[in-house]
Every structure is written in structure tokens, then in C-alpha cells.
């Protein structure tokens, strides 16, 4: 589809059709698709086995996952778990296909929104790496893998560009936040223009794009059973470049990944002395999932073997740190409430010197007796106790959360349904920042007023993550309830980007209509419920070697 409302923006980060011919990775992939027998996958093997067996190849890395087409779009389907499609499904597929972007006649992604009524296009006519993930999963579940393959190749090519922002060169492994396809009807040529943060609001490079790219590459491999794409030298190098950025050693004493405001789905300032800046739960969960995904796709050759060793060590440290210090339940909250401060030496209990008086009042009412969640951030003397949906759902899907913690997160969602789901799934964060906190922390951002946008707004795209998390924890009925809520409004409201208000009653004041990931998120949620085996392409089972004894073991099931 040719995008409308394109602006003539000059940028060094663009590549023409002629230049693309010199670097067309698709020519390297003309290999027959492998027919892999189902066998024990790397996902089911322990990290200790992987660290010992570095000489093993990728041939046995994944069991094939070929669900075929879904009944939601095609006549052919397994009768298992089937049900009558909702009338919204066909409408959603039609809207999703209208968002497709083509480069040289091939679909390479979906634009963020097809909202022709909006006064400003801004960058909603671009293909975002983050936004395309639910679209990609929908296409994979529907047996349309070529679109995803094209996207992975094009973004991999963009990673190879030299990236400069105000005379400063970015890291070689940085993936673009988004790209735009410009079509010249006179010359009949296409040009790609990429944004690595130099055009973004706030000028922040996306930390999560590289993680999403690795996760999506694994999803493609699991869905198709075709490992040839992941095995190419170009994909192997792309993964190593991403990993080299986040596995580098420095001054940090924590295994978590330090990152700035605006580097993730919450791409505007939502922190000053606490919050998104530092070690946000979303980035840590995506980091963990990307590391585990890369682990099963990297070849154990000289270069890959070195990264595999580093990944194994980091995963053990990261899982321990997150499960110990980011986890909050009733018992842990009571422990923090009674913390002593100014403790010195390695025997300190209050290792981050958190002042108990800094615990916000709302947490005591919000925390149920049964349930828990990973808090937003932990850093010296500061804890962001806010709930962030994406990070907690990814923690479940990646098995960063133990089975007990995963169940506790879903328990919390069920117990605090009126606060986190209410009339439209799902709150991106809770609670909203208000008054002085809003002015100080968001920089008086008018789009992030209370219960709007990133500040407690309700985002339909999160429906697929909630559904996947509920299925993984054996609670599909909760997902069904959330989908029923969405179906009562999404189509009628023309698929908005987000909703405003404490219960998500109002269409977001600046929300785009026909928001692509709202559409795709709904489709993925529906297809997951129809055929839960789809979960295999996006979920990872717990690695038993990462289990550890925590003194609060009883608190997860209290």
C-alpha cells in the first residue's frame, strides 16, 4: 500500500531501489525449506547443557511448529478448539491488509495507523519495529510468513547503515525505531528512509527494537520450521551486534540493562527521580526474552560460542536479580515496610537502601493478599512501585517469572480487574501520575495527563499479551472475558490507539483511529484462543537451571 500524507524529509538514512540491489539478502536465502522432525528443542534444554555443548550446531535447535492457516481468515482449519468467528474478525483482517507497506512490489511491514481523518500524520505512516510485532504474529498464525521474512530482512539491512545524530555516531547494532517507504511515480522507484531516533519525539533511540527483532526472528523460525533465515551469516551477525551493545561490561554492578526515558513502548518521559529511566521492567523482560531467543539461534562457532557463554552467565544473574529484587507481593511489601536503612556490607538486607517512608500509600490498598507483580523499577534508594502491563506479561511469556510468580501476576490482574482492565483492556501502567508528580515526572507533557496515553491509559494492543499470558498460566477464561470487553467497543470506536479515563471509557483525546497494532493485537488474541498451540512461537518454557531458593518462597502462594 502506498502511504498517504508523506512528507518530503531529507535524511542521510535512506536507501534507493538501485542501492538495494547491491545488498539483497533474499538472494542468499534461495535454499529449500528444511523439513524438521519434531524433537527435543533447545527451549526444553537447560542452560547448563548449552554452556557445555557449545560445539553443537543449530540443526537440532528447535522443534518445528507449523500450525497452518487459522479458521479466522481461511476455510481450512483444525476443528480442535474452533468456534464461530466474531463478525469483527473479517473487518480486522481487511483493516490490517490496508495497512500493508510495499517495497519493490513486496510487502515489508504495516504502517502504524491508517487514520486519514487525523490532522497530522507525524510518523504514524511509518513501519515501526515495535508496532509490527503483533501484525507479524497475526500473519504467521495465518500461514503468511513471507511478509515477516521480508520485514526481518529489510530491518536487518537498515541495521547496517551508519547512524549519526547531531554528529554523534550510534552503536553499530542499533536497530531503527521505524522506516518509511517513499514511492516516486515518475521514476517508478522506491526509497526507504529510516529513523534511528534522530527524528523521533525527544530524539531517543529505541532500546527495544533490537530485542523485538530477535524475538520475532525466533517466532518466524518456530512458526515455519525454516532455520535457514536465522542461520545466514547476516542474521547471525545482526544478532551478535545487538547483543554486543547490551552485554558490554562497564561500571554497573547490576545485571539489569541501564537505559533512558523514551526507549521503549512508553516513548515519552515518564520519570525523573524514579520510573522509566534506569532499569524499567519492560526493557529487562524484553532483554531476558531476547537473550533466551538468541541462545537457541546462535551458531556455536568461534564467534557465536563466545556470545553463548556470555548469555548463559548473564541469564543466571539477571533471573536471580529480577526475581529477588523486582518482585513484590504481600509478604515482600511488608518486609520493605519494616526495612532498616544505612546498612553496610554484603550482609545488608536492604541492599538498595530504600527508605520505607518512600512507599506510596496506594500500594498498600492495591496489593491483594494473593497475587504479586514485578514493580516498574529498582535502583539505589528508589523503587517505582507502579504496575506496567507489558513488562509483566513478557515476564510470564519468557519465563523470567517463575511458575508461581506467573500465577501470582494473573491472580493480581483478576483481583484488581476494575483497576487494570475495567471497561477496556488493558492499563499500560497503574496508577496515573497526577498534580505535582505529573508536572515533575512527565515534564508537563499534555499528552500524558492523568489516565491518558502512557500515564494510565488503556491500550487494546496489550490484549494479545494478556491473552498469551493467561493461556500460558492455564487461565484462558480471563482472556476470554477481556476479549469480550474489547469486542463490545473496538469496531464501533474504529479501532483507536488508546482509551482515556480511570476505567478506559473514553477514546483517547489524541488517539489515532484504525491503529494497526490495536487491530493486530485483537486478531492475535482471537487466534491464540482458537488454537493455543500458537503460543509456542512466542512463549518460552522455564529453564530449570535458573531456579534458585528464595527466602520468600511461601509468599508467592500465600
Coordinates of C-alpha atoms in Angstrom, one line a residue:
X1 CA 0.0 0.0 0.0
X2 CA 1.3 3.4 -0.8
X3 CA 1.3 5.6 2.3
X4 CA -0.7 8.8 2.2
X5 CA 0.4 12.2 3.6
X6 CA 4.1 11.5 3.1
X7 CA 6.4 14.4 3.9
X8 CA 9.5 15.3 1.9
X9 CA 12.0 14.8 4.6
X10 CA 15.7 14.8 3.7
X11 CA 17.8 12.3 5.6
X12 CA 21.1 10.5 5.2
X13 CA 19.3 7.4 6.5
X14 CA 17.7 6.5 3.2
X15 CA 18.4 3.9 0.5
X16 CA 17.1 3.8 -3.0
X17 CA 15.9 0.8 -5.1
X18 CA 19.1 0.8 -7.1
X19 CA 21.3 0.7 -3.9
X20 CA 19.1 -2.1 -2.5
X21 CA 20.1 -4.4 -5.5
X22 CA 23.7 -4.4 -4.1
X23 CA 22.6 -5.7 -0.8
X24 CA 19.6 -8.0 -1.3
X25 CA 19.7 -10.7 1.4
X26 CA 16.8 -12.6 -0.2
X27 CA 19.3 -13.8 -2.9
X28 CA 21.2 -15.6 -0.1
X29 CA 18.1 -17.4 1.1
X30 CA 17.2 -19.4 -2.0
X31 CA 17.6 -22.6 -0.2
X32 CA 15.0 -25.4 0.1
X33 CA 12.9 -25.1 3.3
X34 CA 14.1 -27.7 5.8
X35 CA 11.6 -30.3 6.9
X36 CA 12.5 -30.7 10.5
X37 CA 11.2 -33.6 12.5
X38 CA 9.7 -32.7 15.9
X39 CA 12.2 -33.4 18.6
X40 CA 13.5 -32.0 21.8
X41 CA 14.1 -28.3 21.3
X42 CA 16.7 -26.0 22.8
X43 CA 13.8 -24.4 24.6
X44 CA 13.4 -27.6 26.6
X45 CA 17.1 -28.0 27.4
X46 CA 18.9 -26.4 30.3
X47 CA 21.3 -23.5 30.1
X48 CA 24.0 -25.7 31.6
X49 CA 23.7 -28.2 28.8
X50 CA 24.0 -25.3 26.3
X51 CA 27.1 -23.9 28.0
X52 CA 28.8 -27.3 27.9
X53 CA 27.7 -28.3 24.4
X54 CA 29.0 -25.2 22.5
X55 CA 30.1 -27.3 19.6
X56 CA 26.6 -28.4 18.8
X57 CA 25.0 -27.0 15.6
X58 CA 21.7 -25.3 15.0
X59 CA 20.3 -28.4 13.2
X60 CA 18.5 -29.6 16.3
X61 CA 17.8 -26.2 17.8
X62 CA 14.1 -26.0 17.6
X63 CA 11.2 -28.4 17.1
X64 CA 9.1 -27.5 14.0
X65 CA 6.0 -25.5 14.7
X66 CA 3.6 -25.4 11.7
X67 CA 0.1 -24.6 12.8
X68 CA -1.2 -23.9 9.3
X69 CA -3.8 -21.3 8.5
X70 CA -6.4 -20.1 11.0
X71 CA -10.1 -20.5 10.7
X72 CA -10.4 -16.8 11.4
X73 CA -9.4 -16.0 7.8
X74 CA -9.5 -19.2 5.7
X75 CA -11.8 -22.2 5.3
X76 CA -9.1 -24.7 6.2
X77 CA -8.7 -25.2 9.9
X78 CA -8.4 -27.7 12.6
X79 CA -11.7 -28.4 14.3
X80 CA -9.9 -28.5 17.7
X81 CA -10.8 -25.5 19.9
X82 CA -12.6 -23.9 16.9
X83 CA -15.6 -21.6 17.4
X84 CA -17.7 -19.3 15.3
X85 CA -15.7 -16.3 14.3
X86 CA -16.9 -12.9 15.5
X87 CA -18.1 -10.6 12.8
X88 CA -15.3 -8.2 13.8
X89 CA -12.6 -10.7 12.6
X90 CA -13.2 -10.2 8.9
X91 CA -13.3 -6.4 9.4
X92 CA -10.0 -6.6 11.3
X93 CA -8.2 -8.6 8.6
X94 CA -9.4 -6.2 6.0
X95 CA -8.1 -3.2 8.0
X96 CA -4.8 -5.0 8.7
X97 CA -4.2 -5.6 5.0
X98 CA -5.0 -2.0 4.2
X99 CA -2.1 -1.0 6.4
X100 CA 0.5 -3.1 4.4
X101 CA 3.5 -1.2 3.0
X102 CA 5.3 -2.5 -0.1
X103 CA 8.8 -2.0 -1.3
X104 CA 9.6 -3.0 -4.9
X105 CA 6.2 -4.9 -5.0
X106 CA 6.9 -6.9 -1.9
X107 CA 5.1 -6.3 1.5
X108 CA 7.7 -5.3 4.1
X109 CA 5.5 -4.3 7.1
X110 CA 2.4 -2.4 8.2
X111 CA 2.2 1.4 9.0
X112 CA 1.3 2.4 12.5
X113 CA -2.2 3.8 11.7
X114 CA -4.4 4.3 8.6
X115 CA -6.2 7.4 10.0
X116 CA -6.9 9.7 7.1
X117 CA -9.0 11.9 9.3
X118 CA -6.1 12.9 11.5
X119 CA -4.8 16.4 11.1
X120 CA -1.2 15.5 11.5
X121 CA 0.4 12.4 10.0
X122 CA 3.6 12.7 12.1
X123 CA 5.3 9.3 11.9
X124 CA 2.1 7.2 12.0
X125 CA 2.6 6.5 8.3
X126 CA 5.8 4.6 9.1
X127 CA 6.6 1.0 9.8
X128 CA 7.7 0.6 13.4
X129 CA 9.7 -2.4 14.5
X130 CA 7.8 -2.5 17.9
X131 CA 4.4 -1.9 16.3
X132 CA 4.8 -4.6 13.6
X133 CA 5.3 -7.5 16.1
X134 CA 1.6 -8.2 16.6
X135 CA 1.0 -7.8 12.9
X136 CA 3.8 -10.2 12.2
X137 CA 2.3 -12.7 14.7
X138 CA -1.1 -12.5 13.1
X139 CA 0.4 -13.2 9.6
X140 CA 2.5 -16.1 11.0
X141 CA -0.5 -17.6 12.7
X142 CA -2.4 -17.3 9.4
X143 CA 0.4 -19.0 7.4
X144 CA 1.6 -15.8 5.7
X145 CA 5.3 -16.0 6.7
X146 CA 6.8 -14.2 3.6
X147 CA 5.7 -10.8 4.9
X148 CA 7.5 -11.4 8.2
X149 CA 10.6 -12.7 6.4
X150 CA 10.7 -9.6 4.2
X151 CA 10.4 -7.3 7.2
X152 CA 13.2 -9.1 9.1
X153 CA 15.5 -8.8 6.0
X154 CA 14.8 -5.1 5.4
X155 CA 15.3 -4.1 9.0
X156 CA 18.5 -6.1 9.1
X157 CA 19.7 -4.1 6.1
X158 CA 18.9 -0.9 7.8
X159 CA 20.9 -2.0 10.9
X160 CA 24.0 -2.0 8.7
X161 CA 23.7 1.7 7.9
X162 CA 26.0 4.3 9.5
X163 CA 23.8 6.0 12.1
X164 CA 24.6 9.6 13.2
X165 CA 22.6 12.0 15.3
X166 CA 23.9 15.6 15.6
X167 CA 27.5 14.5 14.6
X168 CA 27.4 11.6 17.1
X169 CA 27.7 8.0 15.8
X170 CA 25.3 5.4 17.3
X171 CA 26.3 1.8 18.0
X172 CA 26.7 -0.5 15.1
X173 CA 24.0 -2.8 16.3
X174 CA 21.2 -0.3 16.9
X175 CA 18.0 -1.2 15.0
X176 CA 15.8 1.5 13.6
X177 CA 12.7 2.7 15.5
X178 CA 10.9 2.9 12.2
X179 CA 11.2 3.3 8.5
X180 CA 9.2 4.8 5.7
X181 CA 8.8 3.8 2.0
X182 CA 8.7 6.7 -0.4
X183 CA 7.5 6.0 -3.9
X184 CA 8.5 8.1 -6.9
X185 CA 5.7 7.6 -9.5
X186 CA 7.7 9.4 -12.2
X187 CA 10.8 7.2 -12.0
X188 CA 8.8 4.3 -10.6
X189 CA 11.3 3.8 -7.8
X190 CA 11.0 3.1 -4.1
X191 CA 13.2 4.7 -1.4
X192 CA 13.5 3.7 2.2
X193 CA 14.0 6.3 4.9
X194 CA 14.9 5.0 8.4
X195 CA 14.6 6.7 11.8
X196 CA 17.1 5.7 14.5
X197 CA 16.0 8.4 16.9
X198 CA 17.2 11.4 15.0
X199 CA 13.6 12.4 14.0
X200 CA 11.7 10.9 17.0
X201 CA 10.0 13.0 19.6
X202 CA 12.6 13.5 22.3
X203 CA 15.4 12.2 20.0
X204 CA 15.7 8.9 21.8
X205 CA 17.0 5.8 20.1
X206 CA 14.8 2.7 20.7
X207 CA 16.5 0.1 23.0
X208 CA 13.7 -2.4 22.5
X209 CA 13.8 -2.6 18.6
X210 CA 16.7 -4.9 18.6
X211 CA 15.1 -7.2 21.3
X212 CA 11.8 -7.3 19.4
X213 CA 13.7 -8.2 16.2
X214 CA 15.4 -11.2 17.8
X215 CA 12.2 -12.3 19.4
X216 CA 10.4 -12.1 16.1
X217 CA 13.2 -14.0 14.3
X218 CA 12.6 -16.8 16.7
X219 CA 8.8 -16.6 16.2
X220 CA 9.4 -16.9 12.4
X221 CA 11.6 -19.9 12.9
X222 CA 9.3 -21.6 15.3
X223 CA 6.2 -21.0 13.1
X224 CA 7.7 -22.1 9.8
X225 CA 10.3 -24.7 10.8
X226 CA 12.7 -22.9 8.5
X227 CA 16.0 -22.3 10.2
X228 CA 17.8 -21.1 7.0
X229 CA 17.0 -17.4 7.7
X230 CA 18.4 -17.5 11.2
X231 CA 21.4 -19.5 10.0
X232 CA 22.6 -16.9 7.4
X233 CA 25.8 -15.1 8.3
X234 CA 23.9 -11.8 8.0
X235 CA 21.3 -12.8 10.7
X236 CA 24.0 -14.3 12.9
X237 CA 26.0 -11.1 12.7
X238 CA 22.9 -9.0 13.3
X239 CA 22.1 -10.8 16.5
X240 CA 25.7 -10.5 17.7
X241 CA 25.7 -6.8 17.0
X242 CA 22.6 -6.3 19.1
X243 CA 24.0 -8.5 21.9
X244 CA 27.3 -6.7 21.9
X245 CA 25.5 -3.5 22.8
X246 CA 23.7 -4.9 25.8
X247 CA 26.3 -7.4 27.1
X248 CA 29.2 -5.0 27.3
X249 CA 30.9 -4.7 30.7
X250 CA 31.2 -1.4 32.4
X251 CA 30.7 0.3 35.8
X252 CA 27.3 -1.1 36.5
X253 CA 27.1 -3.5 39.5
X254 CA 23.7 -4.9 38.4
X255 CA 23.0 -7.5 35.6
X256 CA 20.0 -5.4 34.5
X257 CA 20.3 -3.1 31.5
X258 CA 20.6 0.7 32.1
X259 CA 18.5 2.7 29.7
X260 CA 16.9 6.1 29.3
X261 CA 13.4 7.6 29.2
X262 CA 11.5 7.1 25.9
X263 CA 13.5 4.0 24.8
X264 CA 10.5 1.6 24.9
X265 CA 6.8 1.4 24.3
X266 CA 6.5 4.2 26.8
X267 CA 8.3 6.5 24.4
X268 CA 7.8 9.8 26.3
X269 CA 9.2 11.0 29.6
X270 CA 7.6 9.2 32.5
X271 CA 10.3 9.6 35.1
X272 CA 12.7 11.9 36.8
X273 CA 13.8 10.5 40.1
X274 CA 12.0 7.2 39.5
X275 CA 10.3 5.3 36.8
X276 CA 11.3 4.6 33.3
X277 CA 14.8 5.9 33.5
X278 CA 17.2 3.4 34.9
X279 CA 16.1 -0.3 34.9
X280 CA 12.5 -0.4 33.7
X281 CA 10.7 -3.7 33.9
X282 CA 9.7 -3.7 30.2
X283 CA 13.3 -3.4 29.0
X284 CA 14.6 -6.0 31.5
X285 CA 11.9 -8.5 30.5
X286 CA 12.5 -8.0 26.8
X287 CA 16.2 -8.2 27.4
X288 CA 15.7 -11.5 29.1
X289 CA 13.5 -12.9 26.4
X290 CA 15.8 -11.7 23.6
X291 CA 18.8 -13.4 25.3
X292 CA 16.9 -16.6 25.6
X293 CA 15.7 -16.4 22.0
X294 CA 19.2 -15.7 20.7
X295 CA 20.6 -18.5 22.7
X296 CA 18.7 -21.1 20.6
X297 CA 19.5 -19.4 17.3
X298 CA 23.2 -18.5 17.6
X299 CA 25.6 -21.0 15.9
X300 CA 28.1 -22.3 18.4
X301 CA 31.1 -21.4 16.2
X302 CA 34.0 -19.3 17.3
X303 CA 32.1 -16.0 17.4
X304 CA 28.7 -17.4 18.4
X305 CA 30.2 -19.7 21.0
X306 CA 31.6 -16.7 22.9
X307 CA 28.3 -15.0 22.9
X308 CA 26.5 -18.1 24.1
X309 CA 28.8 -18.3 27.1
X310 CA 28.2 -14.6 27.9
X311 CA 24.4 -15.1 27.5
X312 CA 24.3 -18.1 29.8
X313 CA 26.1 -16.2 32.6
X314 CA 24.0 -13.1 32.2
X315 CA 20.7 -15.0 32.2
X316 CA 21.5 -16.7 35.5
X317 CA 22.5 -13.3 37.1
X318 CA 19.5 -11.5 35.5
X319 CA 16.9 -14.0 36.5
X320 CA 18.2 -14.0 40.1
X321 CA 18.2 -10.2 40.3
X322 CA 14.8 -9.7 38.8
X323 CA 13.1 -12.5 40.8
X324 CA 14.7 -11.3 44.0
X325 CA 14.6 -7.5 43.9
X326 CA 11.8 -6.6 41.4
X327 CA 9.2 -9.0 42.8
X328 CA 6.6 -7.6 45.1
X329 CA 3.8 -9.5 46.9
X330 CA 2.1 -9.0 50.2
X331 CA 4.9 -10.5 52.2
X332 CA 7.7 -8.7 50.4
X333 CA 5.8 -5.4 50.8
X334 CA 5.5 -6.0 54.5
X335 CA 9.3 -6.7 54.6
X336 CA 10.1 -3.5 52.8
X337 CA 7.8 -1.6 55.1
X338 CA 9.9 -2.7 58.0
X339 CA 13.3 -2.2 56.3
X340 CA 16.2 -0.7 58.3
X341 CA 18.4 1.8 56.4
X342 CA 22.0 2.8 56.1
X343 CA 23.1 -0.9 56.2
X344 CA 26.7 -1.5 55.2
X345 CA 28.5 -4.7 53.9
X346 CA 27.4 -7.6 51.8
X347 CA 25.1 -8.9 54.6
X348 CA 22.7 -6.0 54.2
X349 CA 19.0 -6.9 53.8
X350 CA 18.0 -3.5 52.4
X351 CA 20.6 -3.7 49.7
X352 CA 19.3 -0.7 47.7
X353 CA 18.9 1.4 50.9
X354 CA 15.2 2.0 50.2
X355 CA 13.5 4.4 52.7
X356 CA 10.3 2.7 53.9
X357 CA 8.6 6.1 54.0
X358 CA 9.0 6.4 50.2
X359 CA 6.4 3.6 49.7
X360 CA 3.4 5.4 48.2
X361 CA 0.1 4.9 50.1
X362 CA -1.8 3.4 47.1
X363 CA 0.4 0.3 47.1
X364 CA -1.0 -0.9 50.5
X365 CA -4.5 -0.9 49.1
X366 CA -3.6 -2.2 45.7
X367 CA -1.7 -5.2 46.9
X368 CA -4.0 -8.2 47.3
X369 CA -3.3 -11.0 49.8
X370 CA -3.0 -13.4 47.0
X371 CA -1.0 -12.1 44.0
X372 CA 2.0 -10.1 43.1
X373 CA 3.9 -8.4 40.2
X374 CA 7.2 -7.1 39.1
X375 CA 7.5 -3.5 40.0
X376 CA 8.4 -0.8 37.5
X377 CA 12.0 -0.1 38.5
X378 CA 14.6 -0.7 41.2
X379 CA 17.7 1.5 41.6
X380 CA 19.7 2.8 44.6
X381 CA 17.3 4.3 47.2
X382 CA 14.4 4.3 44.8
X383 CA 11.7 1.8 43.8
X384 CA 9.0 2.6 41.3
X385 CA 6.1 0.5 42.6
X386 CA 3.8 1.2 39.6
X387 CA 2.4 -1.7 37.6
X388 CA 3.5 -1.9 34.0
X389 CA 1.5 -4.4 31.8
X390 CA 3.9 -5.1 29.0
X391 CA 6.8 -6.0 31.3
X392 CA 4.8 -8.3 33.5
X393 CA 3.2 -10.1 30.5
X394 CA 6.6 -10.6 28.8
X395 CA 8.0 -11.8 32.2
X396 CA 5.4 -14.6 32.0
X397 CA 5.9 -15.4 28.4
X398 CA 9.7 -15.5 28.7
X399 CA 9.7 -17.4 32.0
X400 CA 11.5 -14.6 33.7
X401 CA 8.7 -15.1 36.2
X402 CA 8.7 -18.5 37.9
X403 CA 5.5 -20.6 37.5
X404 CA 4.5 -19.4 41.0
X405 CA 5.2 -15.7 40.1
X406 CA 3.4 -16.1 36.8
X407 CA 0.3 -17.4 38.5
X408 CA 0.5 -14.6 41.1
X409 CA 0.6 -11.9 38.3
X410 CA -2.6 -13.3 36.8
X411 CA -4.1 -13.5 40.3
X412 CA -3.3 -9.8 40.7
X413 CA -5.0 -9.0 37.4
X414 CA -8.1 -10.9 38.4
X415 CA -8.2 -9.4 41.9
X416 CA -7.7 -5.8 40.6
X417 CA -9.7 -6.2 37.4
X418 CA -11.6 -2.9 38.0
X419 CA -8.3 -1.0 38.2
X420 CA -6.3 -2.8 35.5
X421 CA -8.9 -3.8 32.9
X422 CA -12.2 -2.1 33.8
X423 CA -14.1 -1.3 30.6
X424 CA -11.3 -1.7 28.1
X425 CA -8.2 -4.0 28.3
X426 CA -5.5 -3.1 29.4
X427 CA -3.9 -0.4 31.5
X428 CA -0.4 0.2 30.3
X429 CA 0.6 1.5 33.7
X430 CA -1.1 1.9 37.1
X431 CA -1.8 4.2 38.8
X432 CA -1.7 7.5 36.9
X433 CA 0.6 10.3 37.9
X434 CA -1.3 13.4 39.0
X435 CA -0.8 17.1 40.0
X436 CA 2.7 17.9 41.1
X437 CA 4.0 14.4 40.3
X438 CA 2.7 14.7 36.7
X439 CA 4.3 18.1 36.2
X440 CA 7.6 17.0 37.7
X441 CA 7.9 13.5 36.2
X442 CA 6.5 13.9 32.8
X443 CA 7.8 17.4 32.2
X444 CA 4.1 18.7 32.0
X445 CA 3.6 16.5 28.9
X446 CA 0.0 17.4 27.8
X447 CA -0.4 14.0 26.1
X448 CA 0.4 12.2 29.3
X449 CA -2.2 13.8 31.5
X450 CA -3.7 11.6 34.2
X451 CA -5.3 8.4 32.9
X452 CA -4.3 9.2 29.3
X453 CA -1.8 7.8 26.8
X454 CA 1.2 6.3 28.7
X455 CA 0.0 7.7 32.1
X456 CA -2.6 5.2 32.9
X457 CA -4.2 4.9 29.5
X458 CA -5.8 1.7 28.3
X459 CA -4.2 0.1 25.2
X460 CA -6.1 -2.5 23.2
X461 CA -2.8 -3.8 21.7
X462 CA -2.0 -5.3 25.1
X463 CA -4.9 -7.7 24.6
X464 CA -2.7 -10.2 22.8
X465 CA -0.1 -10.1 25.6
X466 CA -2.7 -10.6 28.3
X467 CA -4.3 -13.5 26.3
X468 CA -0.9 -15.2 25.8
X469 CA 0.0 -14.8 29.5
X470 CA -3.4 -16.2 30.6
X471 CA -3.1 -19.2 28.3
X472 CA 0.4 -19.9 29.5
X473 CA -0.7 -19.9 33.1
X474 CA -3.8 -22.1 32.3
X475 CA -6.3 -19.3 32.8
X476 CA -7.9 -18.8 29.3
X477 CA -11.2 -17.8 30.8
X478 CA -9.7 -14.5 32.0
X479 CA -8.5 -13.8 28.4
X480 CA -12.0 -14.6 27.1
X481 CA -13.5 -12.1 29.5
X482 CA -11.1 -9.4 28.3
X483 CA -11.7 -10.1 24.6
X484 CA -15.5 -9.9 25.2
X485 CA -15.0 -6.4 26.6
X486 CA -12.9 -5.4 23.6
X487 CA -15.4 -6.8 21.1
X488 CA -18.1 -4.6 22.6
X489 CA -16.3 -1.4 21.6
X490 CA -13.3 -1.7 19.3
X491 CA -15.0 -1.9 16.0
X492 CA -17.7 0.7 17.0
X493 CA -14.9 3.1 18.1
X494 CA -13.0 2.5 14.8
X495 CA -10.0 0.7 16.4
X496 CA -8.4 3.5 18.4
X497 CA -4.8 3.6 19.6
X498 CA -5.7 4.0 23.3
X499 CA -8.5 5.0 25.7
X500 CA -8.6 7.6 28.4
X501 CA -10.2 7.7 31.8
X502 CA -9.8 5.7 35.0
X503 CA -11.8 2.8 33.6
X504 CA -11.0 3.3 29.9
X505 CA -14.4 4.7 29.0
X506 CA -13.3 7.4 26.5
X507 CA -11.5 7.2 23.2
X508 CA -8.1 8.8 23.7
X509 CA -8.1 12.6 23.1
X510 CA -5.2 12.3 20.6
X511 CA -5.6 8.6 19.7
X512 CA -5.4 7.6 16.1
X513 CA -8.2 5.6 14.5
X514 CA -7.5 2.3 12.6
X515 CA -4.4 1.9 14.8
X516 CA -2.7 -1.1 13.2
X517 CA -1.4 -2.8 16.4
X518 CA -4.9 -2.4 18.1
X519 CA -6.3 -4.4 15.1
X520 CA -3.5 -7.0 15.0
X521 CA -3.5 -7.4 18.8
X522 CA -7.2 -8.3 18.7
X523 CA -6.6 -10.9 15.9
X524 CA -3.6 -12.5 17.7
X525 CA -5.7 -12.8 20.9
X526 CA -8.5 -14.4 19.0
X527 CA -6.2 -16.9 17.2
X528 CA -4.5 -17.8 20.4
X529 CA -7.8 -18.7 22.0
X530 CA -8.9 -20.6 18.9
X531 CA -5.6 -22.6 18.8
X532 CA -3.5 -22.3 21.9
X533 CA -0.6 -24.2 20.2
X534 CA 0.2 -20.9 18.5
X535 CA 1.6 -19.9 21.9
X536 CA 4.7 -22.0 21.0
X537 CA 6.1 -19.4 18.7
X538 CA 6.1 -16.6 21.3
X539 CA 6.5 -18.3 24.7
X540 CA 9.5 -20.0 26.4
X541 CA 9.3 -22.7 29.0
X542 CA 11.1 -22.3 32.3
X543 CA 14.7 -23.3 32.3
X544 CA 15.2 -25.5 35.4
X545 CA 18.8 -24.5 35.8
X546 CA 17.8 -20.9 36.6
X547 CA 15.7 -21.9 39.6
X548 CA 17.0 -20.7 42.9
X549 CA 16.0 -20.8 46.5
X550 CA 14.5 -17.5 47.7
X551 CA 13.7 -17.0 51.4
X552 CA 10.3 -15.6 50.5
X553 CA 9.2 -18.9 48.7
X554 CA 6.0 -19.1 50.6
X555 CA 4.9 -15.6 49.7
X556 CA 4.1 -16.5 46.1
X557 CA 1.4 -18.8 47.1
X558 CA 0.1 -17.2 50.3

